Coordinates of C-alpha atoms in Angstrom, one line a residue:
M1 CA -66.0 -84.0 -117.5
N2 CA -69.6 -83.6 -116.2
Y3 CA -71.9 -81.7 -118.5
D4 CA -75.0 -82.3 -116.3
K5 CA -77.3 -79.3 -115.6
L6 CA -76.9 -77.8 -112.2
S7 CA -79.9 -77.4 -110.0
E8 CA -81.3 -73.9 -109.7
E9 CA -82.9 -74.5 -106.3
P10 CA -81.4 -72.7 -103.3
D11 CA -79.1 -74.8 -101.1
K12 CA -81.3 -75.4 -98.2
S13 CA -78.4 -77.0 -96.2
A14 CA -76.4 -73.7 -96.4
K15 CA -79.4 -71.7 -95.2
A16 CA -79.8 -74.0 -92.4
T17 CA -76.1 -73.5 -91.4
L18 CA -76.3 -69.6 -91.4
R19 CA -79.4 -69.2 -89.2
P20 CA -77.8 -70.3 -85.8
A21 CA -74.9 -67.7 -86.3
S22 CA -77.3 -64.8 -86.9
R23 CA -79.1 -65.5 -83.7
I24 CA -75.9 -65.4 -81.7
L25 CA -74.8 -62.0 -83.2
L26 CA -78.2 -60.5 -82.4
L27 CA -78.0 -61.7 -78.8
V28 CA -74.6 -60.1 -78.3
L29 CA -75.7 -56.7 -79.6
T30 CA -78.8 -56.7 -77.4
S31 CA -76.6 -57.4 -74.3
M32 CA -74.3 -54.5 -75.1
A33 CA -77.2 -52.1 -75.5
A34 CA -78.6 -53.2 -72.2
G35 CA -75.3 -52.7 -70.5
A36 CA -74.9 -49.2 -71.9
G37 CA -78.3 -48.2 -70.6
V38 CA -77.5 -49.5 -67.2
W39 CA -74.3 -47.5 -67.1
Y40 CA -75.9 -44.3 -68.3
Y41 CA -78.7 -44.4 -65.8
R42 CA -76.4 -45.5 -62.9
P43 CA -76.8 -43.5 -59.7
Q44 CA -74.4 -40.5 -59.7
N45 CA -72.5 -41.2 -56.5
V46 CA -70.2 -38.0 -56.9
N47 CA -69.8 -35.5 -54.2
R48 CA -71.2 -32.2 -55.6
E49 CA -69.4 -29.1 -54.3
V50 CA -71.8 -26.8 -52.5
P51 CA -71.2 -23.1 -53.4
T52 CA -69.2 -21.4 -50.7
A53 CA -69.0 -17.8 -49.6
S54 CA -65.5 -17.4 -51.2
N55 CA -66.7 -18.7 -54.6
L56 CA -69.7 -16.4 -54.5
A57 CA -67.3 -13.5 -53.8
V58 CA -65.1 -14.4 -56.8
S59 CA -68.1 -14.6 -59.0
K60 CA -69.2 -11.2 -57.8
Q61 CA -65.7 -9.8 -58.5
V62 CA -65.7 -11.3 -62.0
W63 CA -69.1 -9.8 -62.7
E64 CA -67.9 -6.3 -61.4
I65 CA -64.7 -6.5 -63.5
E66 CA -66.6 -7.4 -66.7
N67 CA -69.0 -4.6 -66.0
R68 CA -66.0 -2.2 -65.5
L69 CA -64.5 -3.2 -68.8
R70 CA -67.8 -2.4 -70.5
E71 CA -67.7 1.0 -68.8
L72 CA -64.2 1.7 -69.9
T73 CA -65.0 0.7 -73.4
A74 CA -67.9 3.1 -73.4
E75 CA -65.7 5.9 -72.0
L76 CA -63.0 5.3 -74.7
A77 CA -65.7 5.5 -77.4
K78 CA -66.8 8.9 -76.1
L79 CA -63.3 10.4 -76.5
P80 CA -63.1 12.8 -79.5
G81 CA -61.1 11.7 -82.5
A82 CA -58.3 9.2 -82.8
K83 CA -55.7 11.5 -81.5
A84 CA -53.8 10.0 -78.6
T85 CA -54.2 11.9 -75.3
L86 CA -53.2 11.3 -71.8
A87 CA -56.9 10.6 -71.0
R88 CA -57.0 7.9 -73.6
V89 CA -53.7 6.4 -72.3
S90 CA -55.1 6.4 -68.7
L91 CA -58.3 4.7 -69.7
L92 CA -56.4 2.1 -71.8
E93 CA -54.0 1.4 -68.9
Q94 CA -57.1 0.9 -66.6
A95 CA -58.7 -1.4 -69.1
L96 CA -55.5 -3.4 -69.5
A97 CA -55.1 -3.7 -65.7
T98 CA -58.7 -4.7 -65.3
Q99 CA -58.4 -7.4 -68.0
R100 CA -55.3 -8.7 -66.3
E101 CA -57.2 -8.9 -63.0
L102 CA -60.0 -10.8 -64.7
I103 CA -57.6 -13.4 -66.0
R104 CA -56.0 -13.7 -62.6
L105 CA -59.4 -14.5 -61.0
Q106 CA -60.2 -17.2 -63.6
P107 CA -57.3 -19.7 -63.7
G108 CA -59.1 -21.6 -66.5
H109 CA -60.1 -18.5 -68.3
P110 CA -61.3 -18.8 -71.9
A111 CA -59.0 -17.9 -74.9
S112 CA -61.2 -14.8 -75.6
D113 CA -59.9 -13.2 -72.4
S114 CA -56.2 -13.5 -73.6
L115 CA -57.2 -12.1 -77.0
A116 CA -58.9 -9.2 -75.2
M117 CA -55.8 -8.5 -73.1
Y118 CA -53.6 -8.5 -76.3
S119 CA -56.0 -6.1 -77.9
W120 CA -55.9 -3.7 -75.0
Q121 CA -52.1 -3.9 -74.9
T122 CA -51.8 -3.0 -78.6
K123 CA -54.2 -0.1 -78.3
L124 CA -52.2 1.2 -75.3
D125 CA -48.9 0.9 -77.2
D126 CA -50.3 2.7 -80.2
A127 CA -51.6 5.5 -78.0
K128 CA -48.2 5.9 -76.3
A129 CA -46.4 5.7 -79.6
R130 CA -48.5 8.6 -81.0
I131 CA -47.7 10.7 -77.9
A132 CA -44.0 9.8 -78.1
E133 CA -43.8 10.7 -81.8
E134 CA -44.8 14.3 -81.0
A135 CA -42.4 14.4 -78.1
I136 CA -39.5 13.1 -80.2
N137 CA -40.2 15.7 -82.9
N138 CA -40.1 18.4 -80.3
L139 CA -36.9 17.1 -78.8
E140 CA -35.2 16.9 -82.2
V141 CA -36.2 20.5 -83.0
A142 CA -34.9 21.7 -79.7
A143 CA -31.6 19.8 -80.1
E144 CA -31.1 21.4 -83.6
S145 CA -31.6 24.8 -82.1
L146 CA -29.2 24.1 -79.3
Q147 CA -26.5 22.9 -81.7
E148 CA -26.8 26.2 -83.6
Q149 CA -26.2 28.0 -80.3
K150 CA -23.1 25.8 -79.7
R151 CA -24.7 24.2 -76.6
T152 CA -23.6 20.7 -77.6
A153 CA -24.1 19.2 -74.1
D154 CA -27.7 20.4 -73.9
A155 CA -28.4 19.2 -77.5
L156 CA -27.0 15.8 -76.6
D157 CA -29.4 15.5 -73.6
R158 CA -32.4 16.2 -75.8
L159 CA -31.2 13.7 -78.5
K160 CA -30.5 11.0 -75.9
E161 CA -34.0 11.4 -74.5
A162 CA -35.5 11.3 -78.0
L163 CA -33.5 8.1 -78.7
I164 CA -34.8 6.4 -75.5
R165 CA -38.4 7.2 -76.5
Q166 CA -37.9 6.0 -80.1
K167 CA -36.4 2.7 -78.9
E168 CA -39.3 2.2 -76.5
V169 CA -41.8 2.7 -79.4
N170 CA -39.8 0.4 -81.7
S171 CA -39.6 -2.4 -79.1
S172 CA -43.3 -2.0 -78.1
G173 CA -46.4 -3.8 -79.4
A174 CA -47.4 -0.7 -81.4
G175 CA -48.3 -1.2 -85.1
Q176 CA -45.5 -1.1 -87.6
A177 CA -46.8 2.1 -89.1
L178 CA -46.0 3.9 -85.8
K179 CA -42.5 2.5 -85.5
N180 CA -39.5 4.3 -87.1
F181 CA -36.3 2.4 -87.1
S182 CA -34.6 4.8 -89.5
R183 CA -35.1 7.6 -87.1
E184 CA -33.6 5.6 -84.3
E185 CA -30.6 5.0 -86.5
R186 CA -30.3 8.6 -87.5
I187 CA -30.6 10.0 -84.0
G188 CA -28.0 7.5 -82.8
S189 CA -25.6 8.6 -85.6
V190 CA -26.1 12.3 -84.6
I191 CA -25.4 11.5 -81.0
M192 CA -22.2 9.6 -81.9
R193 CA -21.1 12.5 -84.1
L194 CA -21.7 15.1 -81.4
E195 CA -19.9 12.9 -78.8
A196 CA -17.0 12.3 -81.1
E197 CA -16.6 15.9 -82.3
P198 CA -14.8 17.2 -79.1
L199 CA -12.4 14.3 -79.3
H200 CA -11.8 14.9 -83.0
L201 CA -11.0 18.6 -82.2
Q202 CA -8.5 17.4 -79.5
V203 CA -6.9 15.2 -82.1
Q204 CA -6.6 18.1 -84.6
E205 CA -5.1 20.3 -81.9
S206 CA -2.6 17.7 -81.0
L207 CA -1.6 17.3 -84.7
E208 CA -1.2 21.1 -85.0
R209 CA 1.1 21.2 -82.0
A210 CA 3.1 18.4 -83.5
R211 CA 3.4 20.2 -86.8
V212 CA 4.6 23.4 -85.1
A213 CA 7.1 21.3 -83.0
L214 CA 8.4 19.6 -86.2
E215 CA 9.0 23.0 -87.9
A216 CA 10.9 24.1 -84.8
R217 CA 12.7 20.7 -84.8
R218 CA 11.6 20.1 -81.2
W219 CA 11.5 16.4 -81.7
P220 CA 10.4 15.4 -78.1
D221 CA 7.5 17.8 -78.1
A222 CA 6.4 16.6 -81.5
L223 CA 6.6 13.0 -80.4
T224 CA 4.4 13.7 -77.3
A225 CA 1.8 15.5 -79.4
F226 CA 1.7 12.7 -82.0
R227 CA 1.2 10.1 -79.3
Q228 CA -1.7 12.2 -77.8
A229 CA -3.3 12.5 -81.3
R230 CA -2.9 8.7 -81.8
E231 CA -4.7 7.9 -78.5
G232 CA -7.5 10.2 -79.4
Q233 CA -7.9 8.9 -82.9
D234 CA -7.8 5.3 -81.7
S235 CA -10.7 6.1 -79.2
I236 CA -12.7 7.6 -82.0
N237 CA -12.1 4.6 -84.3
R238 CA -13.2 2.2 -81.5
L239 CA -16.1 4.1 -79.9
Y240 CA -17.4 6.0 -82.9
R241 CA -16.4 4.0 -85.9
R242 CA -19.6 4.9 -87.8
T243 CA -18.9 8.6 -87.7
Q244 CA -17.2 10.8 -90.2
Y245 CA -14.3 11.2 -87.8
A246 CA -13.3 7.6 -87.8
D247 CA -10.2 7.2 -89.9
L248 CA -8.0 4.1 -89.9
A249 CA -5.6 5.7 -92.3
A250 CA -5.0 8.5 -89.9
I251 CA -3.6 6.0 -87.4
E252 CA -1.1 4.8 -90.0
R253 CA -0.1 8.3 -90.8
I254 CA 0.4 9.2 -87.1
D255 CA 2.3 5.9 -86.6
A256 CA 4.6 6.9 -89.5
E257 CA 5.3 10.3 -87.8
I258 CA 6.0 8.6 -84.5
A259 CA 8.4 6.2 -86.2
S260 CA 10.0 9.2 -87.9
L261 CA 10.6 10.9 -84.7
T262 CA 12.0 7.8 -83.2
A263 CA 14.4 7.7 -86.1
A264 CA 15.2 11.4 -85.9
G265 CA 18.5 10.8 -84.3
L266 CA 19.7 8.6 -87.1
Y267 CA 18.3 11.1 -89.6
T268 CA 20.4 13.8 -87.9
Q269 CA 23.5 11.7 -88.8
V270 CA 22.3 11.5 -92.4
E271 CA 21.9 15.3 -92.5
E272 CA 25.3 16.0 -90.9
N273 CA 27.2 13.6 -93.1
L274 CA 25.4 14.9 -96.2
R275 CA 26.3 18.5 -95.3
Q276 CA 30.0 17.7 -94.9
A277 CA 30.0 15.7 -98.1
R278 CA 28.4 18.5 -100.1
A279 CA 30.7 21.1 -98.7
A280 CA 33.8 19.1 -99.7
A281 CA 32.3 18.5 -103.2
A282 CA 31.6 22.2 -103.6
A283 CA 35.2 23.0 -102.7
G284 CA 36.4 20.6 -105.4
R285 CA 37.6 18.0 -103.0
G286 CA 35.9 15.0 -104.6
E287 CA 38.1 12.4 -103.0
E288 CA 37.4 13.8 -99.5
A289 CA 33.7 14.1 -100.2
A290 CA 33.2 10.5 -101.4
P291 CA 33.6 8.9 -97.9
F292 CA 31.1 11.3 -96.4
F293 CA 28.6 10.4 -99.1
Q294 CA 29.2 6.7 -98.4
R295 CA 28.6 7.2 -94.7
T296 CA 25.4 9.2 -95.5
A297 CA 24.2 6.4 -97.8
D298 CA 24.9 3.7 -95.1
A299 CA 22.9 5.7 -92.5
Q300 CA 20.0 6.3 -94.8
R301 CA 19.9 2.6 -95.8
L302 CA 19.8 1.6 -92.1
L303 CA 17.0 4.1 -91.5
N304 CA 15.0 2.7 -94.5
Q305 CA 15.3 -0.8 -93.1
K306 CA 14.8 -0.2 -89.4
Y307 CA 12.1 2.5 -89.5
A308 CA 10.0 1.5 -92.5
K309 CA 7.1 3.8 -91.5
S310 CA 9.3 6.8 -90.8
R311 CA 8.8 10.0 -92.7
F312 CA 12.5 10.0 -93.3
V313 CA 12.4 6.8 -95.3
S314 CA 13.5 7.7 -98.9
L315 CA 14.8 5.5 -101.7
E316 CA 15.0 8.6 -103.8
L317 CA 17.4 10.2 -101.3
L318 CA 19.5 7.1 -101.3
D319 CA 19.7 7.2 -105.1
S320 CA 20.5 10.9 -105.0
I321 CA 23.3 10.3 -102.4
E322 CA 24.9 7.7 -104.6
A323 CA 24.6 10.0 -107.7
E324 CA 26.3 12.8 -105.7
R325 CA 29.0 10.4 -104.5
Q326 CA 29.8 9.3 -108.1
T327 CA 29.7 13.0 -109.2
A328 CA 32.2 13.9 -106.6
L329 CA 34.5 11.0 -107.6
A330 CA 34.1 12.0 -111.3
A331 CA 34.8 15.7 -110.9
A332 CA 38.6 15.5 -111.3
Q333 CA 38.4 13.2 -114.3
L334 CA 35.7 15.3 -115.9
Q335 CA 37.9 18.4 -115.4
E336 CA 40.7 16.6 -117.3
I337 CA 38.3 15.5 -120.1
R338 CA 37.0 19.1 -120.5
G339 CA 40.6 20.3 -120.7
L340 CA 41.3 17.8 -123.5
D341 CA 38.1 18.9 -125.2
A342 CA 39.2 22.6 -125.1
T343 CA 42.7 21.7 -126.4
A344 CA 41.1 19.7 -129.2
A345 CA 38.8 22.6 -130.1
A346 CA 41.9 25.0 -130.2
H347 CA 43.6 22.6 -132.6
L348 CA 40.5 22.4 -134.8
R349 CA 40.3 26.2 -134.8
R350 CA 43.9 26.4 -136.0
R351 CA 43.1 23.5 -138.5
E352 CA 45.7 21.3 -136.8
L353 CA 43.6 18.2 -137.4
F354 CA 46.1 15.5 -136.7
Q355 CA 46.7 16.8 -133.2
A356 CA 43.0 17.4 -132.7
Q357 CA 42.0 13.9 -133.6
K358 CA 44.6 12.4 -131.3
I359 CA 43.4 14.4 -128.4
L360 CA 39.8 13.7 -129.2
R361 CA 40.4 9.9 -129.1
E362 CA 42.0 10.2 -125.7
A363 CA 39.2 12.4 -124.4
L364 CA 36.5 10.0 -125.7
D365 CA 38.3 7.0 -124.3
K366 CA 38.5 8.6 -120.8
L367 CA 34.8 9.6 -121.0
D368 CA 33.7 6.1 -121.9
K369 CA 35.6 4.6 -119.0
L370 CA 34.2 7.2 -116.6
L371 CA 30.6 6.5 -117.7
A372 CA 31.2 2.7 -117.3
L373 CA 32.7 3.2 -113.8
L374 CA 30.4 6.0 -112.5
P375 CA 27.2 5.7 -114.5
K376 CA 25.1 7.9 -112.1
S377 CA 27.5 10.8 -112.2
Q378 CA 25.6 14.0 -112.8
G379 CA 28.5 16.2 -113.7
I380 CA 28.9 14.8 -117.3
D381 CA 27.8 17.5 -119.7
E382 CA 25.5 16.1 -122.3
E383 CA 26.8 18.6 -124.8
L384 CA 30.4 17.4 -124.1
R385 CA 29.4 13.8 -124.6
L386 CA 27.6 14.5 -127.8
R387 CA 30.4 16.6 -129.2
L388 CA 33.1 14.0 -128.5
G389 CA 30.9 11.3 -129.9
Y390 CA 30.1 13.3 -133.1
L391 CA 33.8 14.3 -133.7
S392 CA 34.8 10.7 -133.2
L393 CA 32.3 9.5 -135.8
R394 CA 33.1 12.2 -138.3
Q395 CA 36.9 12.4 -137.9
E396 CA 37.4 11.1 -141.5
E397 CA 35.3 14.0 -142.9
L398 CA 36.7 16.8 -140.7
V399 CA 39.4 17.8 -143.2
K400 CA 36.8 18.0 -146.0
I401 CA 34.3 19.9 -143.8
Q402 CA 36.9 22.4 -142.8
D403 CA 38.4 22.8 -146.3
Q404 CA 35.1 23.3 -148.0
T405 CA 33.8 25.7 -145.3
Y406 CA 36.9 27.9 -145.3
D407 CA 37.0 28.0 -149.1
L408 CA 33.5 29.5 -149.1
L409 CA 34.1 32.1 -146.3
V410 CA 34.2 35.8 -147.1
P411 CA 34.9 38.3 -144.4
L412 CA 32.1 40.6 -143.3
A413 CA 33.3 44.1 -143.8
G414 CA 33.6 46.0 -140.6
K415 CA 32.7 43.0 -138.4
G416 CA 36.2 42.0 -137.2
S417 CA 36.7 38.2 -137.2
L418 CA 33.2 37.4 -138.6
A419 CA 33.0 35.7 -142.0
M420 CA 30.0 34.5 -143.9
L421 CA 29.6 31.9 -146.6
R422 CA 29.9 33.3 -150.1
T423 CA 27.1 31.2 -151.4
E424 CA 24.1 29.5 -150.0
L425 CA 25.1 26.3 -148.2
P426 CA 25.6 23.5 -150.8
Q427 CA 24.1 20.1 -150.4
S428 CA 27.6 18.5 -150.4
L429 CA 28.6 20.3 -147.3
F430 CA 25.3 19.8 -145.6
T431 CA 25.4 16.1 -146.1
M432 CA 29.0 15.8 -144.8
V433 CA 28.1 17.6 -141.6
M434 CA 24.5 16.2 -141.0
N435 CA 24.8 12.8 -142.6
S436 CA 21.4 13.5 -144.2
N437 CA 19.9 15.6 -147.0
P438 CA 16.3 16.9 -146.8
S439 CA 16.5 18.6 -150.2
R440 CA 13.9 18.0 -152.9
N441 CA 15.9 19.4 -155.8
V442 CA 18.9 17.1 -155.2
G443 CA 22.4 17.8 -156.4
R444 CA 25.8 18.2 -154.8
N445 CA 26.4 21.7 -156.0
L446 CA 22.8 22.8 -155.5
P447 CA 21.9 24.7 -152.4
A448 CA 20.4 22.6 -149.5
D449 CA 16.7 23.3 -149.7
S450 CA 13.6 22.2 -147.7
V451 CA 15.5 22.9 -144.5
T452 CA 13.5 23.7 -141.3
Y453 CA 14.8 26.3 -138.9
A454 CA 15.7 23.7 -136.3
E455 CA 17.8 21.8 -138.9
A456 CA 19.6 25.0 -139.8
Q457 CA 20.4 25.5 -136.1
E458 CA 21.5 21.9 -135.6
Y459 CA 23.8 22.3 -138.6
C460 CA 25.4 25.4 -137.0
R461 CA 26.0 23.4 -133.7
R462 CA 27.7 20.5 -135.5
A463 CA 29.7 22.8 -137.7
S464 CA 30.9 24.6 -134.6
W465 CA 32.2 21.3 -133.2
A466 CA 34.0 20.5 -136.5
L467 CA 35.6 24.0 -136.8
G468 CA 36.3 24.5 -133.1
T469 CA 34.7 27.9 -133.1
R470 CA 31.2 29.3 -133.1
V471 CA 29.0 29.0 -136.2
R472 CA 25.6 30.6 -136.4
L473 CA 22.9 32.0 -138.8
P474 CA 23.4 35.6 -140.0
T475 CA 21.4 38.5 -138.4
E476 CA 19.3 40.7 -140.6
E477 CA 21.8 43.5 -140.2
E478 CA 24.7 41.3 -141.4
F479 CA 22.6 40.0 -144.3
R480 CA 21.7 43.5 -145.5
A481 CA 25.3 44.7 -145.1
A482 CA 26.5 41.7 -147.2
T483 CA 24.2 42.6 -150.1
G484 CA 26.3 45.8 -150.9
L485 CA 23.2 47.3 -152.5
A486 CA 21.1 50.4 -151.8
V487 CA 17.4 49.6 -151.5
G488 CA 15.8 49.5 -154.9
S489 CA 18.9 48.5 -156.8
I490 CA 20.0 44.9 -157.7
A491 CA 23.1 43.2 -159.3
A492 CA 22.6 42.0 -162.8
G493 CA 23.1 38.3 -162.0
V494 CA 20.4 36.8 -159.8
W495 CA 18.2 33.7 -160.2
T496 CA 14.6 34.9 -160.6
V497 CA 11.3 33.6 -161.8
E498 CA 12.3 34.9 -165.3
N499 CA 15.5 32.7 -165.6
S500 CA 15.4 29.9 -163.1
N501 CA 13.2 27.5 -165.0
G502 CA 11.1 27.2 -161.8
Q503 CA 13.8 25.5 -159.6
S504 CA 16.9 26.3 -157.6
Q505 CA 20.2 26.5 -159.4
P506 CA 23.8 25.5 -158.5
T507 CA 25.6 27.8 -156.1
G508 CA 28.2 30.2 -157.3
Q509 CA 27.1 30.4 -160.9
K510 CA 26.3 34.1 -160.9
Q511 CA 28.8 36.9 -160.5
P512 CA 29.5 38.0 -156.9
N513 CA 28.3 41.4 -155.7
N514 CA 30.7 44.2 -154.6
A515 CA 31.1 42.5 -151.2
G516 CA 32.1 39.2 -152.8
Y517 CA 28.8 37.3 -152.0
Q518 CA 26.6 35.3 -154.4
D519 CA 22.9 34.4 -154.4
L520 CA 22.0 36.7 -151.5
L521 CA 19.0 37.6 -153.6
G522 CA 17.0 35.0 -155.5
N523 CA 17.7 31.3 -155.8
L524 CA 16.7 30.3 -152.2
N525 CA 15.1 32.3 -149.4
E526 CA 17.5 32.1 -146.4
W527 CA 16.9 31.6 -142.7
L528 CA 18.2 34.4 -140.5
A529 CA 18.8 34.3 -136.7
A530 CA 15.5 34.7 -134.8
E531 CA 15.3 37.7 -132.5
V532 CA 13.2 35.7 -129.9
T533 CA 13.9 32.1 -129.0
G534 CA 10.9 29.8 -128.8
A535 CA 8.7 31.8 -131.2
G536 CA 6.8 29.9 -133.9
T537 CA 8.3 31.9 -136.8
A538 CA 11.7 33.2 -137.8
P539 CA 12.9 35.7 -140.5
L540 CA 13.6 34.7 -144.1
A541 CA 15.5 37.0 -146.4
G542 CA 16.5 37.5 -150.0
G543 CA 13.6 35.9 -151.8
S544 CA 13.8 32.9 -154.1
Y545 CA 13.8 31.8 -157.7
L546 CA 10.0 32.3 -157.6
N547 CA 10.3 36.1 -157.1
S548 CA 10.6 38.6 -160.0
R549 CA 13.6 40.9 -160.4
E550 CA 11.5 43.9 -159.2
E551 CA 10.5 42.0 -156.0
L552 CA 14.1 41.1 -155.3
A553 CA 15.3 44.6 -155.8
A554 CA 13.6 45.5 -152.5
I555 CA 15.6 42.9 -150.6
P556 CA 12.6 40.9 -149.5
L557 CA 12.2 40.0 -145.8
E558 CA 9.4 37.9 -144.5
R559 CA 8.6 35.5 -141.6
G560 CA 8.4 31.7 -142.1
T561 CA 7.0 29.0 -139.9
R562 CA 10.0 27.3 -138.3
T563 CA 8.8 23.8 -138.8
E564 CA 7.7 24.2 -142.4
R565 CA 9.7 22.5 -145.2
M566 CA 9.7 24.7 -148.3
R567 CA 11.7 23.8 -151.4
T568 CA 12.4 27.5 -151.8
T569 CA 14.1 27.8 -148.3
G570 CA 17.8 27.3 -147.5
F571 CA 20.4 29.1 -145.5
R572 CA 24.1 30.2 -145.2
I573 CA 26.3 30.5 -142.1
V574 CA 28.4 33.0 -140.2
V575 CA 31.7 31.8 -138.6
E576 CA 33.4 33.6 -135.7
T577 CA 37.0 32.8 -136.4
D578 CA 40.3 34.5 -137.1
S579 CA 40.4 32.5 -140.4
A580 CA 37.9 35.0 -141.7
Q581 CA 41.0 37.0 -142.7
R582 CA 42.0 34.3 -145.2

């Protein structure tokens, strides 16, 4: 490695090398500058065009046009206010035409001329828009007045003119503030409504003619009217779909009516077959009626399938026809079952329970088979079905129900075959008949308490089934007659607040009165037959163990809420039977 000190003297050999190159570069630049000077000061050997008479004429025209534009500008400035007038429009039209001519004369016109023409056009459109706005307002006012006078055609002419003017403004170069697209839309909507209105009235007239023809059963006339209505409504929907008269659903309704009338012949068959079927059924000829009902159902089913839009389509009618068919077929069997029921009731009334039970089983068996075979039959009495079902379920208790009831009956003096329970209804009897016991003071020999009016009525209905004769609640007259007392007097033995220990007591413990009845006064307040069905209250008679002897002496009578359960409330029954003489 060389650690010798390097010389600080400039390298003269390098300097000598660079100098010739610098000279060459300077020479080149000098030559280029000289060439540029020669080119710049070269002789202009171009043919200069000498001004002609035509060019001078054009120049003169340009000068005159520019001068005219300045004059027009000055005249516009002199016009009063910014309100658009015909004079302003005329001046602006002249200015625009003049500017257009200026541009034509100068094929290579400057951009400022195009901007000037755009400005004149905008000012002209603005002026025309202001004039048009006033005209449109006047046309709308006139159209409204003509509509009030029912001169629809004249009103339409005004509105159409207004619409044309508004469209011209909206499509012009006027400023956005002068355009009104919502007005264009509104005027167009009014025009469509007024044009559609006569057509709508024709449709309504056609529908009314169709309705009248339908009521008169003039099917061809109705069909023609519906077709005319459909044609009119279809035109409205196509041409005036944005009006209030457009209604696609109306087409569907009219189509349904047309389909109905097309199906009218088939429906006539349905009506005729149904008429014959019902006539036979009403005459008790169920076997004859059934085929007519079947043909009616077949025709209705075909109508439903083939004319799905027809007004005569009806699944409900089809179900109803089937129900009537089954009812007709069931009529004879029901008559037989009702006869068995009546025979069973007669046996029950005579207390011939063995014969009654045998007949009841037969009747219930026939009824069950009938319900399985003809489930839609409408002739089956719900009361009959419930009665046979109840007696079938309670057949083991029928003997006890009858024995205990008849043992407690006492004839009502002077009332023929009427008899009333000697005591208030005991819980043992209530439970056998109703298979339930609402009493709060429970005991077999205690009177049934806390019974609502509806429960007392239901007991009477079921007891009627079990006895084969009518059972009901006593009337007020029957109750008073049974007391055997003059008002203000009382038998010695009654359950009162003084001796009842605050609760009901077993039935039949006190001595009977002169008529043979016990506990008519005291023990439990008793439901009587209501004078008005459906009322919210019913009469209660006799008082209860909560009353004093003095209160009971007056034979208390009050009204109780039918749905209320009171531990002081019970009842007894009246039976309409010859057994009352027992």
